[in-house]
């Protein structure tokens, strides 16, 4: 037998007996130590598969040696059988507490000795197999991990067959994570993986690459369905509702894929890491755009690196004074009076100049920086709301609307921070409005309802933003407690010339008014748009016809000018 066994005993006769017994039982590689210090020297110098350790030794006793071994990452998995002639329950309990694997009394029965030594060796073998398994598998689900995914990509490249590498993000799990913890997410991932088994061939690979992200390699088999079609079918299967611990969960999968076919294989990338990076970058794009699948290529890796640099700059910018809020007025279409303003963040980069919202908000949202950015926006908007209360008077100060991102909605500390910002600044909650996008509202209506109820309890108004942007969500208007509905600008531009848009807006206005909501039209740019919207019953307009977003000082002047104009016109 090739296992190396260390025998530790300060008594020469006992040590000799144990060594000879082991050799008679077929263990040829036996090392002996005459005390605790000598044993630690051996353990530090060479690999050992099993230790037979005497307890009572004069220099360093067996219990201390065991304690040192279990504190050492290199030694803590080595099986240890404690050997002692003392039958003391206290010592036996201490052996168990310190992590001994077994205990052998002196004098020992040869059959019992042989069985316990072999059990210790087998325990060592099983621990090594377990370590090897978890080097390549996710401990929470048993799925292959990213290392195995990379191996699968290498195999796909070597096969010479067309294949697809995909990253899949499972959305819609934040509420379950907050309420049931990581084990529930593991259960969702296991069930999701099982749900797509019929779409995978033996040569394919499904791996878990992050908490709620999967990696997939699909190879083209002769005469079989192409990988992209199988990916689409897998995404549909992943989206099916399931019950986890009595809770119904419907994952929202978004996939990014890099396709390597026969035409592009010769000229395309051959590095597995580049293919995986391209798939994960495309996945991030799919999450940003809320698309089921985004097809990318390895060039997206460079874009991903640029976004990482932008993310780092944004984290610094939040505390470096590079951000500012601008305010765009919202105007009553009937009177021309200013109803309020919408707070919009602006970033002046010290080297790149002004960076557009479209460039940095998606990066902030995907990375989680949006939570810190959103908190800064809330604090700054509350400070400005209080400043306007002081400048215009409590009754005449404008309402300040604050946009809230999907990640903020799922942030457990959002409401506490909102309440603290109001308390710290002295802002009047009735002069604040929280805007939630339609996509965020319909993605998790139960969570959104609880959030909106809590916001309303603080005395803050609630608006549904970007209404009409691709969701059939009219039913949510009666379920969710919004005070304001904002019609997306796609329905507003040139509305006087579009009969269908006018019909849609008329229906939205009638429904919103029936539910007690006022209606804001976004993107009003011409007097003709204003007239048409006013005729349809829209209450408030927002757009460049009235004003661009302005810094606080310019917004204050614009509000005064608009109010003077409205008073004069009246």
mmCIF file of N, CA and C in Angstrom, residues 3 15 33 56 61 67 78 91 123 137 147 178-179 228 339 345 361 395 424 431 440 476 505 534:
data_model
loop_
_atom_site.group_PDB
_atom_site.id
_atom_site.type_symbol
_atom_site.label_atom_id
_atom_site.label_comp_id
_atom_site.label_asym_id
_atom_site.label_seq_id
_atom_site.Cartn_x
_atom_site.Cartn_y
_atom_site.Cartn_z
ATOM 1 N N UNK A 3 0.145 4.423 0.951
ATOM 2 C CA UNK A 3 -0.137 5.506 1.888
ATOM 3 C C UNK A 3 0.991 5.656 2.900
ATOM 4 N N UNK A 15 5.923 2.283 20.178
ATOM 5 C CA UNK A 15 6.166 2.795 18.825
ATOM 6 C C UNK A 15 6.577 1.647 17.893
ATOM 7 N N UNK A 33 7.834 8.898 14.963
ATOM 8 C CA UNK A 33 8.323 10.071 15.706
ATOM 9 C C UNK A 33 8.194 9.764 17.186
ATOM 10 N N UNK A 56 -0.565 10.925 25.722
ATOM 11 C CA UNK A 56 0.263 11.314 26.857
ATOM 12 C C UNK A 56 1.732 11.260 26.440
ATOM 13 N N UNK A 61 2.120 17.179 24.096
ATOM 14 C CA UNK A 61 1.212 16.038 24.142
ATOM 15 C C UNK A 61 0.379 15.949 22.867
ATOM 16 N N UNK A 67 -4.385 19.882 18.012
ATOM 17 C CA UNK A 67 -4.888 21.262 17.922
ATOM 18 C C UNK A 67 -4.110 22.056 16.875
ATOM 19 N N UNK A 78 -5.911 15.935 7.355
ATOM 20 C CA UNK A 78 -5.222 14.650 7.557
ATOM 21 C C UNK A 78 -5.923 13.880 8.675
ATOM 22 N N UNK A 91 -10.863 13.264 28.502
ATOM 23 C CA UNK A 91 -9.879 13.289 27.412
ATOM 24 C C UNK A 91 -10.529 12.860 26.100
ATOM 25 N N UNK A 123 -11.047 7.479 4.735
ATOM 26 C CA UNK A 123 -11.541 8.832 5.011
ATOM 27 C C UNK A 123 -10.664 9.860 4.299
ATOM 28 N N UNK A 137 -16.704 22.229 -9.052
ATOM 29 C CA UNK A 137 -18.165 22.300 -8.937
ATOM 30 C C UNK A 137 -18.570 23.355 -7.915
ATOM 31 N N UNK A 147 -14.446 27.118 -13.883
ATOM 32 C CA UNK A 147 -13.276 26.373 -14.355
ATOM 33 C C UNK A 147 -13.690 25.274 -15.325
ATOM 34 N N UNK A 178 -33.847 38.295 -0.214
ATOM 35 C CA UNK A 178 -33.986 39.046 1.029
ATOM 36 C C UNK A 178 -34.829 38.288 2.063
ATOM 37 N N UNK A 179 -35.836 37.548 1.575
ATOM 38 C CA UNK A 179 -36.749 36.898 2.510
ATOM 39 C C UNK A 179 -36.303 35.493 2.908
ATOM 40 N N UNK A 228 -28.257 28.362 -31.298
ATOM 41 C CA UNK A 228 -29.011 29.564 -30.943
ATOM 42 C C UNK A 228 -30.478 29.239 -30.697
ATOM 43 N N UNK A 339 -45.589 73.428 -11.948
ATOM 44 C CA UNK A 339 -46.093 72.455 -10.975
ATOM 45 C C UNK A 339 -44.962 71.911 -10.113
ATOM 46 N N UNK A 345 -29.487 63.915 -12.754
ATOM 47 C CA UNK A 345 -28.081 63.987 -12.381
ATOM 48 C C UNK A 345 -27.226 64.274 -13.607
ATOM 49 N N UNK A 361 -25.386 55.769 -16.445
ATOM 50 C CA UNK A 361 -26.450 55.161 -15.634
ATOM 51 C C UNK A 361 -26.519 53.643 -15.829
ATOM 52 N N UNK A 395 -45.827 76.858 0.838
ATOM 53 C CA UNK A 395 -46.964 76.566 -0.044
ATOM 54 C C UNK A 395 -46.593 76.673 -1.509
ATOM 55 N N UNK A 424 -32.872 64.924 7.959
ATOM 56 C CA UNK A 424 -31.626 65.698 8.054
ATOM 57 C C UNK A 424 -31.741 67.051 7.360
ATOM 58 N N UNK A 431 -43.596 67.873 -0.705
ATOM 59 C CA UNK A 431 -42.977 68.542 -1.841
ATOM 60 C C UNK A 431 -41.956 67.639 -2.543
ATOM 61 N N UNK A 440 -39.729 48.612 -14.053
ATOM 62 C CA UNK A 440 -39.456 48.219 -12.666
ATOM 63 C C UNK A 440 -40.744 47.800 -11.964
ATOM 64 N N UNK A 476 -51.891 47.012 -14.016
ATOM 65 C CA UNK A 476 -51.126 47.383 -12.831
ATOM 66 C C UNK A 476 -51.518 48.758 -12.308
ATOM 67 N N UNK A 505 -53.326 58.088 -26.150
ATOM 68 C CA UNK A 505 -53.170 59.038 -25.044
ATOM 69 C C UNK A 505 -54.520 59.357 -24.414
ATOM 70 N N UNK A 534 -53.236 69.289 -24.315
ATOM 71 C CA UNK A 534 -54.204 69.989 -23.477
ATOM 72 C C UNK A 534 -55.628 69.609 -23.884
#
